[in-house]
Tab-separated table of C-alpha atoms in Angstrom:
chain	number	residue	atom	x	y	z
A	1	UNK	CA	0.000	0.000	0.000
A	2	UNK	CA	1.304	3.462	-0.800
A	3	UNK	CA	1.636	6.069	1.973
A	4	UNK	CA	-1.406	8.043	0.851
A	5	UNK	CA	-3.592	4.927	0.994
A	6	UNK	CA	-2.196	3.997	4.407
A	7	UNK	CA	-2.977	7.455	5.790
A	8	UNK	CA	-6.438	7.378	4.222
A	9	UNK	CA	-7.285	4.130	6.001
A	10	UNK	CA	-5.913	5.455	9.287
A	11	UNK	CA	-7.876	8.713	9.094
A	12	UNK	CA	-11.076	6.905	8.116
A	13	UNK	CA	-10.805	4.412	10.979
A	14	UNK	CA	-9.983	7.252	13.386
A	15	UNK	CA	-13.260	8.989	12.518
A	16	UNK	CA	-15.204	5.739	12.871
A	17	UNK	CA	-13.540	4.942	16.220
A	18	UNK	CA	-14.407	8.452	17.405
A	19	UNK	CA	-18.081	7.648	16.823
A	20	UNK	CA	-18.702	9.258	13.437
A	21	UNK	CA	-21.331	7.334	11.490
A	22	UNK	CA	-20.001	5.980	8.173
A	23	UNK	CA	-23.198	7.034	6.359
A	24	UNK	CA	-22.532	10.631	7.366
A	25	UNK	CA	-18.780	10.396	6.753
A	26	UNK	CA	-18.621	8.606	3.404
A	27	UNK	CA	-20.097	11.318	1.128
A	28	UNK	CA	-17.676	13.930	2.481
A	29	UNK	CA	-14.681	11.813	3.384
A	30	UNK	CA	-12.576	12.198	0.227
A	31	UNK	CA	-12.807	15.987	0.365
A	32	UNK	CA	-12.075	16.003	4.097
A	33	UNK	CA	-9.175	13.603	3.709
A	34	UNK	CA	-7.604	15.576	0.849
A	35	UNK	CA	-7.746	18.742	2.951
A	36	UNK	CA	-6.117	17.002	5.936
A	37	UNK	CA	-3.471	15.304	3.801
A	38	UNK	CA	-2.525	18.608	2.179
A	39	UNK	CA	-2.558	20.547	5.457
A	40	UNK	CA	0.098	18.282	6.915
A	41	UNK	CA	2.525	19.282	4.178
A	42	UNK	CA	2.238	22.960	5.077
A	43	UNK	CA	4.002	24.978	7.752
A	44	UNK	CA	0.607	25.803	9.293
A	45	UNK	CA	0.283	22.283	10.712
A	46	UNK	CA	3.521	22.479	12.707
A	47	UNK	CA	5.330	24.714	15.155
A	48	UNK	CA	9.040	25.116	15.749
A	49	UNK	CA	10.374	25.313	19.292
A	50	UNK	CA	12.013	28.689	19.983
A	51	UNK	CA	15.532	27.271	20.338
A	52	UNK	CA	15.553	25.240	17.114
A	53	UNK	CA	16.623	27.889	14.610
A	54	UNK	CA	19.499	29.150	16.749
A	55	UNK	CA	20.709	25.622	17.432
A	56	UNK	CA	20.594	24.622	13.772
A	57	UNK	CA	22.318	27.862	12.781
A	58	UNK	CA	25.120	27.226	15.272
A	59	UNK	CA	25.616	23.597	14.226
A	60	UNK	CA	25.653	24.503	10.532
A	61	UNK	CA	28.063	27.400	11.177
A	62	UNK	CA	30.388	25.011	13.019
A	63	UNK	CA	30.508	22.782	9.939
A	64	UNK	CA	28.357	19.865	11.027
A	65	UNK	CA	26.573	17.890	8.320
A	66	UNK	CA	22.929	17.737	9.311
A	67	UNK	CA	20.172	15.477	8.112
A	68	UNK	CA	16.654	14.372	8.880
A	69	UNK	CA	15.743	10.692	9.154
A	70	UNK	CA	11.994	10.238	9.482
A	71	UNK	CA	9.611	7.300	9.568
A	72	UNK	CA	7.385	9.217	7.225
A	73	UNK	CA	6.293	9.544	3.654
A	74	UNK	CA	7.768	11.797	0.984
A	75	UNK	CA	5.864	14.822	2.326
A	76	UNK	CA	8.497	15.272	5.048
A	77	UNK	CA	10.741	16.893	2.431
A	78	UNK	CA	8.048	19.490	1.708
A	79	UNK	CA	7.383	20.007	5.407
A	80	UNK	CA	11.060	20.802	6.022
A	81	UNK	CA	11.044	23.178	3.042
A	82	UNK	CA	7.791	24.857	4.066
A	83	UNK	CA	9.138	25.402	7.576
A	84	UNK	CA	12.207	27.002	5.963
A	85	UNK	CA	14.482	24.482	7.670
A	86	UNK	CA	15.920	22.992	4.489
A	87	UNK	CA	18.808	25.491	4.420
A	88	UNK	CA	20.194	23.777	7.531
A	89	UNK	CA	19.978	20.193	6.341
A	90	UNK	CA	22.201	18.402	3.865
A	91	UNK	CA	19.542	15.742	3.313
A	92	UNK	CA	16.043	14.685	4.320
A	93	UNK	CA	15.467	10.946	4.330
A	94	UNK	CA	11.920	9.571	4.439
A	95	UNK	CA	11.462	5.903	5.271
A	96	UNK	CA	8.740	5.523	2.635
A	97	UNK	CA	11.228	6.586	-0.044
A	98	UNK	CA	14.154	4.511	1.253
A	99	UNK	CA	12.061	1.421	1.969
A	100	UNK	CA	13.210	0.977	5.582
A	101	UNK	CA	11.953	2.444	8.849
A	102	UNK	CA	13.824	3.175	12.039
A	103	UNK	CA	14.997	1.144	13.944
A	104	UNK	CA	16.161	-0.848	10.887
A	105	UNK	CA	19.891	-0.292	10.552
A	106	UNK	CA	19.555	0.132	6.775
A	107	UNK	CA	17.991	3.597	7.069
A	108	UNK	CA	20.801	4.756	9.355
A	109	UNK	CA	23.390	3.324	6.970
A	110	UNK	CA	21.721	5.160	4.084
A	111	UNK	CA	21.959	8.413	6.036
A	112	UNK	CA	25.666	7.816	6.703
A	113	UNK	CA	26.187	7.154	2.989
A	114	UNK	CA	24.298	10.284	1.897
A	115	UNK	CA	26.260	12.350	4.417
A	116	UNK	CA	29.451	11.361	2.591
A	117	UNK	CA	30.154	7.879	3.918
A	118	UNK	CA	30.541	9.178	7.448
A	119	UNK	CA	31.716	6.414	9.826
A	120	UNK	CA	28.989	5.530	12.334
A	121	UNK	CA	31.281	6.342	15.254
A	122	UNK	CA	31.509	9.929	13.953
A	123	UNK	CA	27.746	10.418	13.752
A	124	UNK	CA	25.158	11.471	16.312
A	125	UNK	CA	21.464	10.720	15.954
A	126	UNK	CA	18.941	12.658	18.037
A	127	UNK	CA	15.405	11.353	18.256
A	128	UNK	CA	12.292	11.198	20.385
A	129	UNK	CA	11.635	7.446	20.514
A	130	UNK	CA	14.057	5.286	22.480
A	131	UNK	CA	13.129	2.074	20.638
A	132	UNK	CA	13.215	3.504	17.101
A	133	UNK	CA	15.935	6.114	17.510
A	134	UNK	CA	18.317	4.542	20.012
A	135	UNK	CA	17.963	0.773	19.714
A	136	UNK	CA	18.496	0.557	15.935
A	137	UNK	CA	18.816	-2.977	14.605
């Protein structure tokens, strides 16, 4: 299943599990889903913590290669661009494009390769999920 289809099923089941009647939802669902799917590619759907820009600026100025590794679909590239963060990152790697999700070691290896064949011992990965971001397999 492609990412758009996966999200569509998830959103539909979320509405049903929240108690929305399928007879009421079905005639309007495609329009509603398209609006939601698009919104989550825009900057309006996200906020940046106040210290992010300064931190990224400092790291970039100090010569660090920076990248994004996300268990996401291809829209993450547009999200980074729309948030005007792309100038800080050397690459944005979406699992749906690569074919592997964190914690699979293959996605981390791909990031090291894209960064210029950086040895793993010279890389630092920061994440928000201990199982997916720290205990890579």
